[in-house]
Amino acid sequence: SQKIEQNSEALNIQEGKTATLTCNYTNYSPAYLQWYRQDPGRGPVFLLLIRENEKEKRKERLKVTFDTTLKQSLFHITASQPADSATYLCALAFSGTYKYIFGTGTRLKVLA
Amino acid sequence: KAGVTQTPRYLIKTRGQQVTLSCSPISGHRSVSWYQQTPGQGLQFLFEYFSETQRNKGNFPGRFSGRQFSNSRSEMNVSTLELGDSALYLCASSLAGVVTDTQYFGPGTRLTVL
């Protein structure tokens, strides 16, 4: 079955640095990959969607890459701020389905 | 525009009982999906409703069921509760329920089974 791996250990970085989070998957490559942010006690908030034929997508300080050869997506937050501290989830979907498979998320802590 | 609302926010039940959770999607959204979130398994898809019909289903036992009303509001029911059903239950709404739609999540219902 399809598996998604996100670093379960928390990532601590200094304010102003670039945070890079990894999402690895096994088996088949998805047609779509999404990244979400989740704060404690709240539902996930959609950040970015990238399609399999797109290598990179940007939105303000956020950048997502999608490498179907490596079966990996990287999520970058540049000029990170303490307010970026949250858990970040990646989710995969395949063509012809409406079912996203979520990773367990990586907790990011940006230190002031 | 109001966001996705879920009621109740917190619930405590005992094993063997049943529970009904409610979700009101964003106005105009016709698709509602339900997820279970636990620390060990993460976010797992339960099912998705579109125009009162269940279109997609995850790998959960039949104790988990749902329905959608004509106004797109949705309910999820869990019967014969087990300790392992303790989780955060999230619903998400989207316009048309296609995979490229943005899903908007509610705050969730925290269910504790004793």
Short mmCIF file of C-alpha atoms in Angstrom, two decimals:
data_model
loop_
_atom_site.label_atom_id
_atom_site.label_comp_id
_atom_site.label_asym_id
_atom_site.label_seq_id
_atom_site.Cartn_x
_atom_site.Cartn_y
_atom_site.Cartn_z
CA SER A 1 0.00 0.00 0.00
CA GLN A 2 1.05 3.58 -0.50
CA LYS A 3 3.16 5.01 2.31
CA ILE A 4 4.16 8.55 3.06
CA GLU A 5 7.09 9.39 5.27
CA GLN A 6 7.61 12.70 6.95
CA ASN A 7 10.26 13.27 9.56
CA SER A 8 8.52 12.55 12.84
CA GLU A 9 11.15 14.41 14.81
CA ALA A 10 10.60 18.09 15.36
CA LEU A 11 12.65 20.50 13.31
CA ASN A 12 14.07 23.47 15.22
CA ILE A 13 15.54 26.34 13.27
CA GLN A 14 16.61 29.88 13.98
CA GLU A 15 14.44 32.81 12.93
CA GLY A 16 15.39 34.14 9.51
CA LYS A 17 16.76 30.83 8.23
CA THR A 18 15.14 28.64 5.59
CA ALA A 19 13.21 25.66 6.89
CA THR A 20 13.14 22.60 4.65
CA LEU A 21 10.68 19.79 5.30
CA THR A 22 10.69 16.46 3.47
CA CYS A 23 7.89 14.24 2.25
CA ASN A 24 8.90 10.85 0.81
CA TYR A 25 6.51 8.33 -0.66
CA THR A 26 6.69 4.75 -1.83
CA ASN A 27 5.20 2.88 -4.75
CA TYR A 28 3.26 4.92 -7.25
CA SER A 29 3.78 8.57 -7.92
CA PRO A 30 0.78 10.72 -7.19
CA ALA A 31 -0.76 13.08 -9.67
CA TYR A 32 -1.15 15.74 -7.00
CA LEU A 33 0.61 16.63 -3.82
CA GLN A 34 -0.55 19.15 -1.25
CA TRP A 35 1.00 20.76 1.80
CA TYR A 36 -0.99 21.85 4.85
CA ARG A 37 -0.24 23.66 8.06
CA GLN A 38 -1.85 22.55 11.30
CA ASP A 39 -1.77 24.43 14.59
CA PRO A 40 -2.56 22.71 17.91
CA GLY A 41 -6.28 22.20 18.42
CA ARG A 42 -7.17 23.30 14.90
CA GLY A 43 -7.84 21.71 11.55
CA PRO A 44 -5.23 21.71 8.77
CA VAL A 45 -5.02 24.75 6.53
CA PHE A 46 -4.23 24.30 2.84
CA LEU A 47 -1.01 25.93 1.66
CA LEU A 48 0.02 24.70 -1.78
CA LEU A 49 -0.89 22.17 -4.46
CA ILE A 50 1.66 20.87 -6.95
CA ARG A 51 0.94 18.61 -9.91
CA GLU A 52 3.15 15.78 -11.11
CA ASN A 53 4.16 17.70 -14.22
CA GLU A 54 5.27 20.71 -12.16
CA LYS A 55 8.75 20.74 -10.68
CA GLU A 56 8.28 23.72 -8.41
CA LYS A 57 5.56 25.98 -7.02
CA ARG A 58 5.94 29.19 -5.06
CA LYS A 59 3.66 31.29 -2.90
CA GLU A 60 5.14 34.23 -1.04
CA ARG A 61 7.79 32.76 1.31
CA LEU A 62 6.78 29.18 0.53
CA LYS A 63 8.25 26.91 -2.12
CA VAL A 64 7.39 23.31 -2.92
CA THR A 65 9.32 20.97 -5.18
CA PHE A 66 8.16 17.64 -6.54
CA ASP A 67 10.64 15.05 -7.80
CA THR A 68 8.87 11.98 -9.14
CA THR A 69 12.20 10.23 -9.76
CA LEU A 70 13.26 10.51 -6.14
CA LYS A 71 9.62 10.10 -5.00
CA GLN A 72 10.03 13.15 -2.84
CA SER A 73 8.61 16.58 -2.21
CA LEU A 74 10.45 19.33 -0.37
CA PHE A 75 8.68 22.20 1.36
CA HIS A 76 10.70 25.35 2.02
CA ILE A 77 9.86 28.35 4.17
CA THR A 78 12.30 31.18 3.58
CA ALA A 79 13.00 33.91 6.14
CA SER A 80 11.22 31.83 8.74
CA GLN A 81 9.44 33.51 11.64
CA PRO A 82 8.27 32.23 15.04
CA ALA A 83 4.70 32.47 13.69
CA ASP A 84 5.60 29.74 11.19
CA SER A 85 5.89 27.27 14.09
CA ALA A 86 3.32 24.54 13.45
CA THR A 87 2.97 21.00 12.15
CA TYR A 88 3.20 20.66 8.39
CA LEU A 89 1.45 17.82 6.59
CA CYS A 90 1.91 16.54 3.07
CA ALA A 91 -0.87 14.70 1.26
CA LEU A 92 -0.93 12.73 -1.99
CA ALA A 93 -3.74 12.06 -4.44
CA PHE A 94 -3.88 9.99 -7.60
CA SER A 95 -5.64 10.64 -10.86
CA GLY A 96 -9.23 9.48 -10.93
CA THR A 97 -9.62 9.52 -7.18
CA TYR A 98 -10.82 11.97 -4.63
CA LYS A 99 -8.89 10.67 -1.71
CA TYR A 100 -5.86 12.30 -0.27
CA ILE A 101 -3.44 10.17 1.72
CA PHE A 102 -1.81 12.22 4.47
CA GLY A 103 1.55 11.91 6.11
CA THR A 104 1.81 12.17 9.89
CA GLY A 105 3.40 15.60 9.68
CA THR A 106 6.57 17.29 10.84
CA ARG A 107 6.54 19.76 13.69
CA LEU A 108 8.49 22.90 12.96
CA LYS A 109 9.64 25.26 15.69
CA VAL A 110 11.20 28.58 14.71
CA LEU A 111 13.31 30.01 17.51
CA ALA A 112 13.45 33.78 18.04
CA LYS B 1 -17.93 33.88 4.60
CA ALA B 2 -18.22 31.55 7.56
CA GLY B 3 -15.82 28.64 7.74
CA VAL B 4 -16.52 24.97 8.31
CA THR B 5 -18.14 24.37 11.67
CA GLN B 6 -18.22 21.16 13.65
CA THR B 7 -20.28 20.26 16.68
CA PRO B 8 -19.70 19.31 19.34
CA ARG B 9 -16.07 20.31 19.83
CA TYR B 10 -15.48 17.81 22.63
CA LEU B 11 -17.19 14.57 23.50
CA ILE B 12 -16.64 11.89 26.11
CA LYS B 13 -18.30 8.52 25.65
CA THR B 14 -17.91 5.03 27.06
CA ARG B 15 -17.22 1.83 25.19
CA GLY B 16 -20.22 0.36 23.45
CA GLN B 17 -22.04 3.66 23.07
CA GLN B 18 -22.66 5.38 19.78
CA VAL B 19 -21.95 8.94 18.78
CA THR B 20 -23.06 11.39 16.08
CA LEU B 21 -20.88 14.25 14.93
CA SER B 22 -22.06 17.14 12.81
CA CYS B 23 -20.38 19.24 10.14
CA SER B 24 -21.64 22.36 8.39
CA PRO B 25 -19.63 23.14 5.26
CA ILE B 26 -18.84 26.52 3.78
CA SER B 27 -21.86 27.95 1.99
CA GLY B 28 -21.91 26.76 -1.61
CA HIS B 29 -19.63 23.78 -1.00
CA ARG B 30 -21.20 20.49 -2.01
CA SER B 31 -18.48 18.06 -0.99
CA VAL B 32 -17.81 17.05 2.60
CA SER B 33 -15.06 14.67 3.64
CA TRP B 34 -14.43 13.16 7.04
CA TYR B 35 -11.04 12.27 8.53
CA GLN B 36 -9.82 10.63 11.72
CA GLN B 37 -6.61 12.00 13.20
CA THR B 38 -4.58 10.15 15.82
CA PRO B 39 -0.96 10.68 16.90
CA GLY B 40 0.16 7.30 15.62
CA GLN B 41 -1.73 7.08 12.31
CA GLY B 42 -2.01 10.71 11.36
CA LEU B 43 -4.92 11.89 9.24
CA GLN B 44 -6.91 9.02 7.74
CA PHE B 45 -9.71 9.40 5.23
CA LEU B 46 -13.08 8.05 6.31
CA PHE B 47 -15.47 8.97 3.51
CA GLU B 48 -16.61 11.74 1.20
CA TYR B 49 -20.13 12.89 0.37
CA PHE B 50 -21.24 14.89 -2.60
CA SER B 51 -24.84 15.88 -3.26
CA GLU B 52 -26.10 13.52 -0.55
CA THR B 53 -24.25 10.50 -2.01
CA GLN B 54 -21.21 8.78 -0.60
CA ARG B 55 -18.68 8.89 -3.40
CA ASN B 56 -15.51 7.65 -1.75
CA LYS B 57 -14.77 5.53 1.25
CA GLY B 58 -11.63 4.79 3.25
CA ASN B 59 -10.65 1.58 5.00
CA PHE B 60 -12.72 1.81 8.15
CA PRO B 61 -15.15 -0.75 9.54
CA GLY B 62 -18.88 -0.49 8.99
CA ARG B 63 -19.31 0.96 12.48
CA PHE B 64 -18.36 4.26 10.87
CA SER B 65 -21.10 5.71 8.73
CA GLY B 66 -22.22 9.06 7.51
CA ARG B 67 -24.80 10.95 5.57
CA GLN B 68 -25.28 14.26 3.89
CA PHE B 69 -28.40 16.36 3.80
CA SER B 70 -29.79 18.44 0.98
CA ASN B 71 -28.24 21.59 2.46
CA SER B 72 -24.82 19.85 2.32
CA ARG B 73 -24.56 19.53 6.09
CA SER B 74 -23.15 16.17 7.03
CA GLU B 75 -23.23 13.86 10.01
CA MET B 76 -20.92 11.04 10.95
CA ASN B 77 -21.97 8.21 13.20
CA VAL B 78 -19.82 5.72 15.06
CA SER B 79 -21.61 2.80 16.66
CA THR B 80 -20.36 0.42 19.34
CA LEU B 81 -17.49 2.68 20.33
CA GLU B 82 -14.09 1.18 21.07
CA LEU B 83 -11.19 2.69 23.00
CA GLY B 84 -9.26 2.98 19.75
CA ASP B 85 -11.88 5.32 18.34
CA SER B 86 -10.56 8.09 20.56
CA ALA B 87 -9.33 10.67 18.09
CA LEU B 88 -9.82 14.08 16.56
CA TYR B 89 -12.49 13.85 13.87
CA LEU B 90 -12.16 16.45 11.17
CA CYS B 91 -14.45 17.34 8.36
CA ALA B 92 -13.44 19.27 5.28
CA SER B 93 -15.54 20.89 2.62
CA SER B 94 -14.76 21.80 -0.96
CA LEU B 95 -16.67 23.22 -3.90
CA ALA B 96 -17.01 20.25 -6.19
CA GLY B 97 -15.05 17.50 -4.51
CA VAL B 98 -12.47 17.11 -7.23
CA VAL B 99 -8.93 16.38 -6.21
CA THR B 100 -7.66 19.80 -7.28
CA ASP B 101 -10.20 21.62 -5.11
CA THR B 102 -8.97 23.29 -1.96
CA GLN B 103 -10.23 21.48 1.11
CA TYR B 104 -11.25 23.69 4.02
CA PHE B 105 -11.09 21.92 7.35
CA GLY B 106 -13.19 22.52 10.41
CA PRO B 107 -11.70 22.71 13.92
CA GLY B 108 -12.58 19.08 14.62
CA THR B 109 -14.43 17.16 17.29
CA ARG B 110 -12.24 15.62 19.98
CA LEU B 111 -13.77 12.27 20.91
CA THR B 112 -12.60 10.45 24.01
CA VAL B 113 -13.81 6.90 24.60
CA LEU B 114 -13.46 5.61 28.16
#
